[in-house]
Amino acid sequence: MTATEDVATGLPAATFAEAMSRLVSGLAVITTRQAGGAPCGLLVSSICSYSVAPPSVLVVIDHASRCRESLARCAEFGVHVLGGTQERAARTFASRGADKFADVAWTWDGVVPRLYAAPIYLRCATSAVFDHGDHTVLIGEVGRVEVEDAEPLVCYRRLFDWGLRRGR
Ligand SMILES: Cc1cc2nc3c(=O)[nH]c(=O)nc-3n(C[C@H](O)[C@H](O)[C@H](O)COP(=O)(O)O)c2cc1C
């Protein structure tokens, strides 16, 4: 791609999105409990390790997400880093389906919906929340970690079937 844009003259969102789609990322489902008691969750690529002391992660949630308010207010949330066989779950949680939890195996871990199939699970206590632009930044202190060996689900250029072994 050769397209360039001058930030000073206003950067088109599509140009920015295209550039960032070329950043290889893992994918995670973020879950919490809504005020009414039902689980909610969405797929994110905007997640990273934030600090080691205390062990923390940073997640970025679009203001358009129906989970945003619950996540911004919750005391705890779950991070489920998806494995290479979980493309279906990724699509489910990237959707705006009425009940995303209907076809996935899950349980409550305290107030956090825990998806069984995810190879990496972090239970996080919310330690900071702030808005920037059209997104909300959520920082969570990790209180529980469960890890199983699995190939990761990898996203690149809006495709999420880029297993690390595919080599294309
Ligand atoms: C590959 C991929 C990565 C995404 N990353 C994020 C993200 O980092 N943050 C976010 O808020 N939404 C992200 N989304 C969009 C949400 O998953 C999507 O808008 C979802 O429908 C929101 O669900 P909700 O409205 O039930 O909360 C991503 C979607 C895809 C397909």
Short mmCIF file of C-alpha atoms and ligand atoms in Angstrom, two decimals:
data_model
loop_
_atom_site.label_atom_id
_atom_site.label_comp_id
_atom_site.label_asym_id
_atom_site.label_seq_id
_atom_site.Cartn_x
_atom_site.Cartn_y
_atom_site.Cartn_z
CA MET A 1 0.00 0.00 0.00
CA THR A 2 1.37 3.39 -0.93
CA ALA A 3 -1.38 5.68 0.33
CA THR A 4 -0.23 8.38 2.69
CA GLU A 5 -2.20 11.12 4.37
CA ASP A 6 -1.12 14.34 6.00
CA VAL A 7 -2.22 14.36 9.63
CA ALA A 8 -2.21 18.16 9.62
CA THR A 9 -4.91 18.24 6.94
CA GLY A 10 -7.09 15.66 8.66
CA LEU A 11 -6.50 11.96 8.59
CA PRO A 12 -9.32 9.88 7.08
CA ALA A 13 -10.50 7.21 9.51
CA ALA A 14 -10.28 4.57 6.79
CA THR A 15 -6.59 5.30 6.24
CA PHE A 16 -5.88 4.96 9.94
CA ALA A 17 -7.96 1.76 10.15
CA GLU A 18 -6.19 0.24 7.17
CA ALA A 19 -2.79 0.97 8.69
CA MET A 20 -3.76 -0.51 12.06
CA SER A 21 -5.28 -3.61 10.44
CA ARG A 22 -1.70 -4.51 9.54
CA LEU A 23 -0.72 -4.71 13.18
CA VAL A 24 -0.83 -8.42 14.05
CA SER A 25 -2.86 -8.95 17.19
CA GLY A 26 -4.24 -11.64 19.40
CA LEU A 27 -7.94 -11.66 20.17
CA ALA A 28 -9.73 -11.80 23.49
CA VAL A 29 -13.29 -11.89 24.74
CA ILE A 30 -13.93 -9.48 27.60
CA THR A 31 -16.82 -10.37 29.88
CA THR A 32 -18.62 -8.97 32.87
CA ARG A 33 -22.00 -9.00 34.58
CA GLN A 34 -24.56 -6.38 33.71
CA ALA A 35 -26.43 -4.51 36.45
CA GLY A 36 -29.46 -6.75 35.86
CA GLY A 37 -27.39 -9.88 36.39
CA ALA A 38 -27.00 -11.13 32.81
CA PRO A 39 -23.55 -11.78 31.33
CA CYS A 40 -22.19 -9.58 28.57
CA GLY A 41 -19.09 -9.84 26.43
CA LEU A 42 -17.37 -8.62 23.31
CA LEU A 43 -14.39 -9.47 21.13
CA VAL A 44 -11.39 -7.12 21.32
CA SER A 45 -8.01 -6.85 19.71
CA SER A 46 -7.17 -3.78 21.78
CA ILE A 47 -5.66 -5.51 24.77
CA CYS A 48 -2.15 -5.55 26.13
CA SER A 49 -0.12 -6.23 29.22
CA TYR A 50 0.04 -2.90 31.06
CA SER A 51 2.20 -3.37 34.15
CA VAL A 52 3.88 -6.23 35.97
CA ALA A 53 3.73 -4.66 39.43
CA PRO A 54 0.87 -4.77 39.94
CA PRO A 55 0.05 -7.32 37.23
CA SER A 56 -2.35 -5.39 35.02
CA VAL A 57 -3.89 -5.40 31.57
CA LEU A 58 -5.26 -2.56 29.47
CA VAL A 59 -8.37 -2.99 27.33
CA VAL A 60 -9.96 -0.42 25.04
CA ILE A 61 -13.72 -0.41 24.53
CA ASP A 62 -15.62 1.45 21.80
CA HIS A 63 -18.32 3.80 23.09
CA ALA A 64 -20.67 2.06 20.64
CA SER A 65 -20.27 -1.26 22.47
CA ARG A 66 -23.36 -2.34 24.38
CA CYS A 67 -20.97 -3.74 27.04
CA ARG A 68 -19.18 -0.45 27.58
CA GLU A 69 -21.32 0.88 30.39
CA SER A 70 -21.25 -2.41 32.29
CA LEU A 71 -17.49 -2.67 31.83
CA ALA A 72 -16.90 0.93 32.89
CA ARG A 73 -18.86 0.35 36.11
CA CYS A 74 -17.95 -3.23 37.01
CA ALA A 75 -15.71 -4.19 39.90
CA GLU A 76 -14.34 -7.19 38.02
CA PHE A 77 -14.12 -8.40 34.44
CA GLY A 78 -12.78 -11.44 32.63
CA VAL A 79 -10.24 -11.61 29.81
CA HIS A 80 -10.31 -14.73 27.62
CA VAL A 81 -7.46 -14.89 25.12
CA LEU A 82 -8.75 -17.08 22.31
CA GLY A 83 -7.08 -20.13 20.82
CA GLY A 84 -6.67 -21.00 17.17
CA THR A 85 -9.76 -23.19 17.07
CA GLN A 86 -12.05 -20.49 18.42
CA GLU A 87 -12.88 -18.49 15.33
CA ARG A 88 -16.59 -19.22 15.84
CA ALA A 89 -16.53 -17.81 19.37
CA ALA A 90 -14.65 -14.78 18.04
CA ARG A 91 -17.38 -14.13 15.48
CA THR A 92 -20.11 -14.64 18.08
CA PHE A 93 -18.61 -12.09 20.46
CA ALA A 94 -17.85 -9.66 17.63
CA SER A 95 -21.54 -9.71 16.74
CA ARG A 96 -24.42 -7.79 18.26
CA GLY A 97 -26.36 -10.98 18.91
CA ALA A 98 -29.09 -11.01 21.53
CA ASP A 99 -27.55 -13.82 23.59
CA LYS A 100 -23.92 -14.42 22.75
CA PHE A 101 -23.61 -16.89 25.63
CA ALA A 102 -26.32 -19.26 24.38
CA ASP A 103 -23.97 -21.46 22.32
CA VAL A 104 -20.77 -21.29 24.36
CA ALA A 105 -19.89 -23.22 27.51
CA TRP A 106 -19.43 -20.86 30.42
CA THR A 107 -19.92 -20.47 34.16
CA TRP A 108 -19.79 -17.73 36.77
CA ASP A 109 -16.42 -17.13 38.41
CA GLY A 110 -17.81 -14.94 41.17
CA VAL A 111 -19.32 -12.06 39.19
CA VAL A 112 -17.28 -12.78 36.08
CA PRO A 113 -18.60 -14.91 33.19
CA ARG A 114 -15.88 -17.48 32.50
CA LEU A 115 -15.75 -19.11 29.03
CA TYR A 116 -14.47 -22.67 29.40
CA ALA A 117 -12.82 -23.05 26.01
CA ALA A 118 -10.41 -20.09 26.14
CA PRO A 119 -6.84 -21.26 26.76
CA ILE A 120 -5.90 -18.13 28.70
CA TYR A 121 -8.19 -16.66 31.34
CA LEU A 122 -7.50 -13.64 33.52
CA ARG A 123 -9.87 -12.40 36.19
CA CYS A 124 -9.30 -8.71 36.68
CA ALA A 125 -10.32 -6.16 39.30
CA THR A 126 -11.06 -2.82 37.69
CA SER A 127 -8.43 -0.33 38.81
CA ALA A 128 -8.81 2.58 36.36
CA VAL A 129 -11.33 3.70 33.75
CA PHE A 130 -11.07 6.75 31.55
CA ASP A 131 -12.44 8.00 28.27
CA HIS A 132 -10.34 9.16 25.37
CA GLY A 133 -11.96 10.10 22.09
CA ASP A 134 -14.60 7.58 21.13
CA HIS A 135 -13.24 4.81 23.35
CA THR A 136 -13.02 3.91 27.04
CA VAL A 137 -9.76 2.64 28.47
CA LEU A 138 -10.07 0.00 31.14
CA ILE A 139 -7.18 -1.10 33.33
CA GLY A 140 -7.62 -4.25 35.35
CA GLU A 141 -5.45 -5.76 38.04
CA VAL A 142 -5.10 -9.47 37.46
CA GLY A 143 -6.11 -11.63 40.40
CA ARG A 144 -6.38 -15.02 38.73
CA VAL A 145 -4.55 -16.54 35.77
CA GLU A 146 -5.31 -19.85 34.08
CA VAL A 147 -3.18 -20.94 31.12
CA GLU A 148 -3.37 -23.95 28.82
CA ASP A 149 -1.07 -24.60 25.89
CA ALA A 150 -2.79 -23.77 22.59
CA GLU A 151 -2.08 -22.10 19.30
CA PRO A 152 -3.37 -18.51 19.40
CA LEU A 153 -6.11 -16.99 17.28
CA VAL A 154 -4.30 -14.30 15.31
CA CYS A 155 -5.85 -11.33 13.55
CA TYR A 156 -4.22 -9.59 10.60
CA ARG A 157 -5.84 -7.36 8.00
CA ARG A 158 -9.31 -8.13 9.41
CA LEU A 159 -8.90 -11.86 8.94
CA PHE A 160 -8.81 -13.95 12.06
CA ASP A 161 -7.66 -17.25 10.70
CA TRP A 162 -3.99 -16.37 10.56
CA GLY A 163 -2.69 -19.22 12.67
CA LEU A 164 0.99 -18.82 13.39
CA ARG A 165 1.72 -22.04 11.49
CA ARG A 166 -0.01 -21.08 8.28
CA GLY A 167 2.93 -19.12 6.97
CA ARG A 168 1.11 -17.35 4.18
C1 LIG B 1 -11.06 -8.41 14.92
C2 LIG B 1 -11.93 -7.51 15.77
C3 LIG B 1 -11.37 -6.75 16.78
C4 LIG B 1 -12.16 -5.91 17.57
N1 LIG B 1 -11.59 -5.18 18.56
C5 LIG B 1 -12.34 -4.37 19.33
C6 LIG B 1 -11.75 -3.63 20.39
O1 LIG B 1 -10.55 -3.68 20.63
N2 LIG B 1 -12.58 -2.86 21.15
C7 LIG B 1 -13.93 -2.77 20.91
O2 LIG B 1 -14.62 -2.05 21.64
N3 LIG B 1 -14.51 -3.44 19.90
C8 LIG B 1 -13.74 -4.27 19.12
N4 LIG B 1 -14.32 -4.98 18.12
C9 LIG B 1 -15.75 -4.80 17.84
C10 LIG B 1 -16.68 -5.51 18.81
O3 LIG B 1 -16.32 -6.87 19.02
C11 LIG B 1 -18.11 -5.44 18.25
O4 LIG B 1 -18.46 -4.10 18.01
C12 LIG B 1 -19.15 -6.11 19.11
O5 LIG B 1 -20.35 -6.26 18.35
C13 LIG B 1 -19.48 -5.33 20.35
O6 LIG B 1 -20.44 -6.08 21.05
P1 LIG B 1 -21.44 -5.40 22.10
O7 LIG B 1 -22.13 -4.26 21.40
O8 LIG B 1 -22.38 -6.53 22.48
O9 LIG B 1 -20.61 -4.92 23.26
C14 LIG B 1 -13.56 -5.84 17.34
C15 LIG B 1 -14.12 -6.62 16.32
C16 LIG B 1 -13.33 -7.44 15.55
C17 LIG B 1 -13.97 -8.28 14.46
#
